[in-house]
N, CA, C and O of each residue as an XYZ file, in Angstrom:
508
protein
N      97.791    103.108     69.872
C      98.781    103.120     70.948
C      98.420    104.211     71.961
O      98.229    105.282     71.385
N      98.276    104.270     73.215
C      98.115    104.778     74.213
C      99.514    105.272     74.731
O     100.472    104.500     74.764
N      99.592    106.438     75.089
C     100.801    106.658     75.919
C     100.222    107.205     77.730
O      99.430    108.133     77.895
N     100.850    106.365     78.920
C     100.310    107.041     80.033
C     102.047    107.699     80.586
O     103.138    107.211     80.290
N     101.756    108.967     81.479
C     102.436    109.790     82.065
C     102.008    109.632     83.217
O     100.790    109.726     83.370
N     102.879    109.339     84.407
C     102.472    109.656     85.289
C     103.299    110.853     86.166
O     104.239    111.516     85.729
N     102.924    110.914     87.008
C     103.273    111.971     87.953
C     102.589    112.879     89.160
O     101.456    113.329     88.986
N     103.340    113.142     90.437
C     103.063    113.599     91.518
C     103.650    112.699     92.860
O     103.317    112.873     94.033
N     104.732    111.570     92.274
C     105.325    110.912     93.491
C     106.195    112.179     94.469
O     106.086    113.405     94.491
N     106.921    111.382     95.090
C     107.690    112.026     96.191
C     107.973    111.276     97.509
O     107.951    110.056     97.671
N     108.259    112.283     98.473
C     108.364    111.195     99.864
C     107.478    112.007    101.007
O     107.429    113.237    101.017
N     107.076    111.522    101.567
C     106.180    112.384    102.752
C     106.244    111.693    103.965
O     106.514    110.504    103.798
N     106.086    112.038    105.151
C     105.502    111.403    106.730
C     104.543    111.016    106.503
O     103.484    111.463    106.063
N     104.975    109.960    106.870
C     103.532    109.207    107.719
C     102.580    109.869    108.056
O     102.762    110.685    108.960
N     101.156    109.737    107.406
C      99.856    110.696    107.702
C      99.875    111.870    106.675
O      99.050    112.783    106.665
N     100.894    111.735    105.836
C     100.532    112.589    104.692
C      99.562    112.081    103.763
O      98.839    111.085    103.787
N      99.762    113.217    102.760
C      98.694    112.754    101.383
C      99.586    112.528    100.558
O     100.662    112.107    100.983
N      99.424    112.714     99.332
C      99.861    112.770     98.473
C      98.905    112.660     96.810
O      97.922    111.970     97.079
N      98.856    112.971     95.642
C      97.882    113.118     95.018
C      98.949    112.575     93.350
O      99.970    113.117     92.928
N      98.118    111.236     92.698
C      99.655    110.464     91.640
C      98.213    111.741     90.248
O      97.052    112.081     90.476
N      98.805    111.932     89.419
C      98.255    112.256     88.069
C      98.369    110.863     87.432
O      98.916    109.948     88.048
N      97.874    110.702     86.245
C      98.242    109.927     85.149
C      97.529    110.669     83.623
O      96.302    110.749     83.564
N      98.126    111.027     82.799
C      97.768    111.665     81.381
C      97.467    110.669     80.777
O      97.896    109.574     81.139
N      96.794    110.787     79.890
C      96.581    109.526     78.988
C      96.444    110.456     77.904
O      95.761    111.476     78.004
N      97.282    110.024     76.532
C      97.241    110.350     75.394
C      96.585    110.003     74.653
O      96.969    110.476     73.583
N      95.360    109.142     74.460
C      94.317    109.175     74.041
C      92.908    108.049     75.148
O      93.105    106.857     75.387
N      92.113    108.525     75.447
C      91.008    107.137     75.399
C      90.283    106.652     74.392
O      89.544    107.326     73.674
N      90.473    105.495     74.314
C      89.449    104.555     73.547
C      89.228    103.726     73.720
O      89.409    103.370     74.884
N      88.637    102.678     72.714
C      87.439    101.224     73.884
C      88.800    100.365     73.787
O      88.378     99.282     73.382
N      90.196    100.242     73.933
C      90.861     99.577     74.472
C      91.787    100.297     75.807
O      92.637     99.703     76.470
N      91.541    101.111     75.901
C      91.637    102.563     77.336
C      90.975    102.835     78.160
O      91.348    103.456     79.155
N      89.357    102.276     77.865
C      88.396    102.762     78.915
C      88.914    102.806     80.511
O      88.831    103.811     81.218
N      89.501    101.435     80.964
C      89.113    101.085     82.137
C      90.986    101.664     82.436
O      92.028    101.363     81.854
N      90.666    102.661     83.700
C      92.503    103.340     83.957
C      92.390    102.826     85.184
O      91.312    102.474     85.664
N      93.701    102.738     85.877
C      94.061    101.823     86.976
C      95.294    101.969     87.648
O      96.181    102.444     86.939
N      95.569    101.731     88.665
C      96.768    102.029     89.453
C      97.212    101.059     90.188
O      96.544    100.552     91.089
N      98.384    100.707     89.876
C      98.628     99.157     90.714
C     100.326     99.950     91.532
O     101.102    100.891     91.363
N     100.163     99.092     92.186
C     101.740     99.488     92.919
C     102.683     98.260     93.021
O     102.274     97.113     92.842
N     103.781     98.523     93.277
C     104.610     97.394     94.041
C     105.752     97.760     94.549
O     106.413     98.635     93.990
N     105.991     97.418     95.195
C     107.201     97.553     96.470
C     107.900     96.757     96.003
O     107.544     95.873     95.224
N     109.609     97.062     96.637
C     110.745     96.033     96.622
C     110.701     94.728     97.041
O     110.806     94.426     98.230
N     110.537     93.831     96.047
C     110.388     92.373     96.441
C     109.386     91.544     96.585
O     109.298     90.376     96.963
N     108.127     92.891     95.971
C     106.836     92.140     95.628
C     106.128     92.137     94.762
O     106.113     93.066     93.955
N     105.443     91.236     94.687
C     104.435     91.688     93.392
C     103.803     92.762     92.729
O     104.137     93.701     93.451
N     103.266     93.130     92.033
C     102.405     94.215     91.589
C     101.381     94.375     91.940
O     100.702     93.897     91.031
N     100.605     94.809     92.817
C      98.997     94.512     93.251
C      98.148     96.133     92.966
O      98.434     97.325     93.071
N      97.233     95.484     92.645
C      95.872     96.691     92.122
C      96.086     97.327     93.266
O      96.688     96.881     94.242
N      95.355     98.872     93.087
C      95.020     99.479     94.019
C      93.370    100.023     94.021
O      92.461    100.017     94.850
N      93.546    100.524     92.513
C      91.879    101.104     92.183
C      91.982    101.239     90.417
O      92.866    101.385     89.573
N      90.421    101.080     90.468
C      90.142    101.351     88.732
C      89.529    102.340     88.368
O      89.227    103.142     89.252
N      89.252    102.545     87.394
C      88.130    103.555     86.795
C      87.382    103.538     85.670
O      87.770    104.255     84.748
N      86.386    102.882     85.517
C      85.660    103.387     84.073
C      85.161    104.338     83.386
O      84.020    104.781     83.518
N      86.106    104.761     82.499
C      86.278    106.156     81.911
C      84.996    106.558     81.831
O      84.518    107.594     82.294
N      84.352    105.545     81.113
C      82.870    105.906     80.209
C      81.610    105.971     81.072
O      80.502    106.379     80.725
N      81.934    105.560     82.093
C      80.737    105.866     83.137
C      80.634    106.317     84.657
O      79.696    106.338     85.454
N      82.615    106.839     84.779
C      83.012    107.128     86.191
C      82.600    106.119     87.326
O      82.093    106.384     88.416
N      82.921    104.976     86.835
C      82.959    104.035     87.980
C      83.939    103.237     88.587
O      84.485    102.241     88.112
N      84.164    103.925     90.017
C      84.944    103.325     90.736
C      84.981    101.782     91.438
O      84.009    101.053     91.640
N      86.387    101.514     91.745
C      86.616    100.130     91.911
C      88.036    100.181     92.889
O      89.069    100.719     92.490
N      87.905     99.523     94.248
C      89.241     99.227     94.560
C      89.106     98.387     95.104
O      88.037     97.895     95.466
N      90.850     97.788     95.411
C      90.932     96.538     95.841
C      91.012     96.648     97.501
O      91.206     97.550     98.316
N      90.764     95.275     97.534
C      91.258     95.616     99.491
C      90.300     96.502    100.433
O      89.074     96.586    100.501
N      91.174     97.027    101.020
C      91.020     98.186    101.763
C      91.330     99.465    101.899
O      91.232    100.126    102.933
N      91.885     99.991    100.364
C      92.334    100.886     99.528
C      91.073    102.256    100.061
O      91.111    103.251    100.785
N      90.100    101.591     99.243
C      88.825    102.608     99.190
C      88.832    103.624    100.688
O      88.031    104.558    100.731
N      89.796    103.371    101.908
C      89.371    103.739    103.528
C      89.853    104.900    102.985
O      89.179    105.929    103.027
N      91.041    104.856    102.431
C      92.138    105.629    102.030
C      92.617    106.804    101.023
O      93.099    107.937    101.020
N      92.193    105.850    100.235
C      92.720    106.097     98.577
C      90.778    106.865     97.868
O      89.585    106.746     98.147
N      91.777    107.693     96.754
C      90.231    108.172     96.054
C      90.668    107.981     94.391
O      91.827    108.268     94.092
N      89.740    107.501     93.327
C      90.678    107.521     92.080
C      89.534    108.307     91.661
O      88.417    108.264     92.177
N      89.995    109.214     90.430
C      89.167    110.158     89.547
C      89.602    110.452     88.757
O      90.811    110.276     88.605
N      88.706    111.156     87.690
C      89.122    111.250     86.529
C      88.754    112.273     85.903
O      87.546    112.512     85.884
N      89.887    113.369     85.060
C      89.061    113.877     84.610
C      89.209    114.545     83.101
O      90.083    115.226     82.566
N      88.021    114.056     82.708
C      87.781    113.408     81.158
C      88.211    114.486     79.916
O      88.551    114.053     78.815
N      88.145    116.310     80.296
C      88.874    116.889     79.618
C      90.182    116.760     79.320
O      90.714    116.842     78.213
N      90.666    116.554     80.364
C      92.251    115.924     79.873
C      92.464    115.143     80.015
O      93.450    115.060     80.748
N      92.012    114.113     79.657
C      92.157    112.223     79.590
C      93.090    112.250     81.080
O      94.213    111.848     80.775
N      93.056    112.457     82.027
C      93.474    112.244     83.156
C      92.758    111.541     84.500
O      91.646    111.619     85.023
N      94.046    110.782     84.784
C      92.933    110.073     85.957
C      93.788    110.642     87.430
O      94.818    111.112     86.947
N      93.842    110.759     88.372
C      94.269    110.918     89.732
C      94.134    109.715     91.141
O      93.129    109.010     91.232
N      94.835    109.657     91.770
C      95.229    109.043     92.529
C      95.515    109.708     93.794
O      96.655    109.929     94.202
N      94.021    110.140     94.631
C      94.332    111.163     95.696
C      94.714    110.042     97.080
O      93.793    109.241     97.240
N      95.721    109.879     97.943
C      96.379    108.954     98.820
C      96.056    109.863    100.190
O      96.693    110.915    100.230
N      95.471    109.697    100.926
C      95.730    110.629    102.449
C      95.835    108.968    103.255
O      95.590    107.804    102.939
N      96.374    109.747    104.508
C      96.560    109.066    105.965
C      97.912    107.895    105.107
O      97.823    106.667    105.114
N      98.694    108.436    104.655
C      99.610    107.574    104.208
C     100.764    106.881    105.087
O     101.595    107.498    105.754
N     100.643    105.236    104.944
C     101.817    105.006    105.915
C     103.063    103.971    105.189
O     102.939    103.442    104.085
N     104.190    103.842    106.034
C     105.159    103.528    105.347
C     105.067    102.556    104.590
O     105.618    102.484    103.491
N     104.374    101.720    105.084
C     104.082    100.172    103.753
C     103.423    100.522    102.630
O     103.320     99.600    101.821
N     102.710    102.048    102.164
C     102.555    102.621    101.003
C     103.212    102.739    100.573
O     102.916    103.100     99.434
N     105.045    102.605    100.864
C     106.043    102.391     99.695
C     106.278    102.094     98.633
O     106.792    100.982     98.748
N     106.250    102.340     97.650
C     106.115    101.758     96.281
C     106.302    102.724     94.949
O     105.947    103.861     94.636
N     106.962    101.781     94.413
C     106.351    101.967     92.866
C     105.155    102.562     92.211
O     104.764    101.613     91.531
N     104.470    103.381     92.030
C     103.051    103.542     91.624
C     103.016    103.474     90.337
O     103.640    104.299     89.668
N     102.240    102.425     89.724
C     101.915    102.492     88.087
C     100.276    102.673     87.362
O      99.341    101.928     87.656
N     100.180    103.885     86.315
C      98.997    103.850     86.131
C      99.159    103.067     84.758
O     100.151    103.042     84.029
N      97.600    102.260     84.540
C      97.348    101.330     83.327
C      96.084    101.440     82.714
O      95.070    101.566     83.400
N      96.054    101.405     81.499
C      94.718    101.120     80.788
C      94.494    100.654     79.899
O      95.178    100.830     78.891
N      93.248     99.735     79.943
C      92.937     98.625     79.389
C      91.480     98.553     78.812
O      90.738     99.486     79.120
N      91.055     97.707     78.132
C      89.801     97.459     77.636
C      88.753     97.487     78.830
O      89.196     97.324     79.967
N      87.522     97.664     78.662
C      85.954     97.182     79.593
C      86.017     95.817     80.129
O      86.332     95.150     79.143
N      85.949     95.364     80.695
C      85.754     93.777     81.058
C      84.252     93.618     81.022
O      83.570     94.465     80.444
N      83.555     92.286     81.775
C      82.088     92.298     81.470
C      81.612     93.140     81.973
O      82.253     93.781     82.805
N      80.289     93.466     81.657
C      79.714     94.216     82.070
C      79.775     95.523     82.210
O      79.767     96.178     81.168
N      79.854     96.268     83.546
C      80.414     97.847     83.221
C      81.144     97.551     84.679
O      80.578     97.745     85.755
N      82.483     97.053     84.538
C      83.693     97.235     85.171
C      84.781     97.039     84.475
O      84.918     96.532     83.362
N      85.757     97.596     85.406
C      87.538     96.881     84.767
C      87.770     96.318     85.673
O      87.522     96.644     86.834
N      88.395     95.182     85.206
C      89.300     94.005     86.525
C      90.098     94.843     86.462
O      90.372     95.776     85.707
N      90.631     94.212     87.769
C      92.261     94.453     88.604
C      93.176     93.361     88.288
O      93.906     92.832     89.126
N      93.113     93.016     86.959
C      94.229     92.269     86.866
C      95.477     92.634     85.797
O      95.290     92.812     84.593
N      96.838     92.714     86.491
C      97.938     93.389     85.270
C      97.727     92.526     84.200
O      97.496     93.241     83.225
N      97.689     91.296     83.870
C      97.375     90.964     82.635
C      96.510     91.332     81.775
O      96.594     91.201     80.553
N      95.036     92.142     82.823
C      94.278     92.599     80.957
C      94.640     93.897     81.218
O      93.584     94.529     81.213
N      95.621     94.699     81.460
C      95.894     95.364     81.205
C      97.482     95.809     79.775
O      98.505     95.143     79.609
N      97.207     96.665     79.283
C      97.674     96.333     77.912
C      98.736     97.552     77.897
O      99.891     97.427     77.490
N      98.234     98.626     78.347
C      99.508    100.251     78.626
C      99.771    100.273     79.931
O      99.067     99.881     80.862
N     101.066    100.866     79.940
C     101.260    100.934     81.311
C     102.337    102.219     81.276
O     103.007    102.413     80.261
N     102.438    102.934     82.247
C     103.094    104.246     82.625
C     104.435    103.519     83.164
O     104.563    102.327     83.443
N     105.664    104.829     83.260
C     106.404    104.365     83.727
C     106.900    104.370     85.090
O     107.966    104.048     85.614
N     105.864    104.808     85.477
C     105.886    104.664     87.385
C     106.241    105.427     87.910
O     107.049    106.106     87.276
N     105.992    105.832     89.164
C     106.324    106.968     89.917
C     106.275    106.732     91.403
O     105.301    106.303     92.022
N     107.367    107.043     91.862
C     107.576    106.491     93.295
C     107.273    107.460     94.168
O     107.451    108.672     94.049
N     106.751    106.785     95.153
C     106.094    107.000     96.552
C     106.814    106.753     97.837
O     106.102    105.971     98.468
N     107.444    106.923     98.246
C     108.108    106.827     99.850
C     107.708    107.630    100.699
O     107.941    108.838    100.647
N     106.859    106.892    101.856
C     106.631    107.173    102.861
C     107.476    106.844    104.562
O     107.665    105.738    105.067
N     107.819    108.090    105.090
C     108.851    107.651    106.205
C     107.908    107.803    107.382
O     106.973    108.603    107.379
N     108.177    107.061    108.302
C     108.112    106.848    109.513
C     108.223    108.310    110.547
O     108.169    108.204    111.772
């Protein structure tokens, strides 16, 4: 069993940063791959970025990567979620997750193979 923590939400202006933690209480080969999905009021859950623990490889969705930075760092089973130039449709929910390797040496972005999940930490960005 995996336990994730997250933390470092809040609310900021527009063009802030902001920086999410996530703890992870243990990694292992069903933990490798950590991840951050968000969702806003009234929408789905959508990826933002991944990480493969075991070989520090990054992954995001979209157009995240302009923005967004994910890292990790492996003494304290922690991953981060550094956010700059933030704008209000970054509203959300933020959830970190981790899940098994997928093929090869990535993790999908999909909430289904994902198996732990944190209990979220909100982000509001104002105008």
């Amino acid at each position: 069993q995996v336990q994730l923590v997250e933390s470092g939400g809040g609310s900021v202006q527009a063009g802030g940063s902001l920086t999410l933690s996530c703890a992870a209480s243990t990694l292992s080969d069903s933990s490798v791959c950590m991840a951050w999905f968000r969702q806003a009021p009234g929408k789905e859950r959508e990826p933002v970025a991944s990480i493969l623990t075991t070989e520090n490889t990054e992954d995001y969705a979209g157009s995240f990567k302009a923005r967004f930075t994910i890292s990790q760092d492996n003494g304290a089973n922690t991953v981060s979620l550094i956010m700059n130039s933030l704008k209000p449709e970054d509203t959300a929910m933020y959830y970190c997750a981790a899940g098994p390797r997928g093929s090869g040496h990535n993790c999908y972005m999909w909430t289904s193979w994902y198996k732990y999940w944190g209990q979220g930490t909100q982000v509001t960005v104002s105008s």
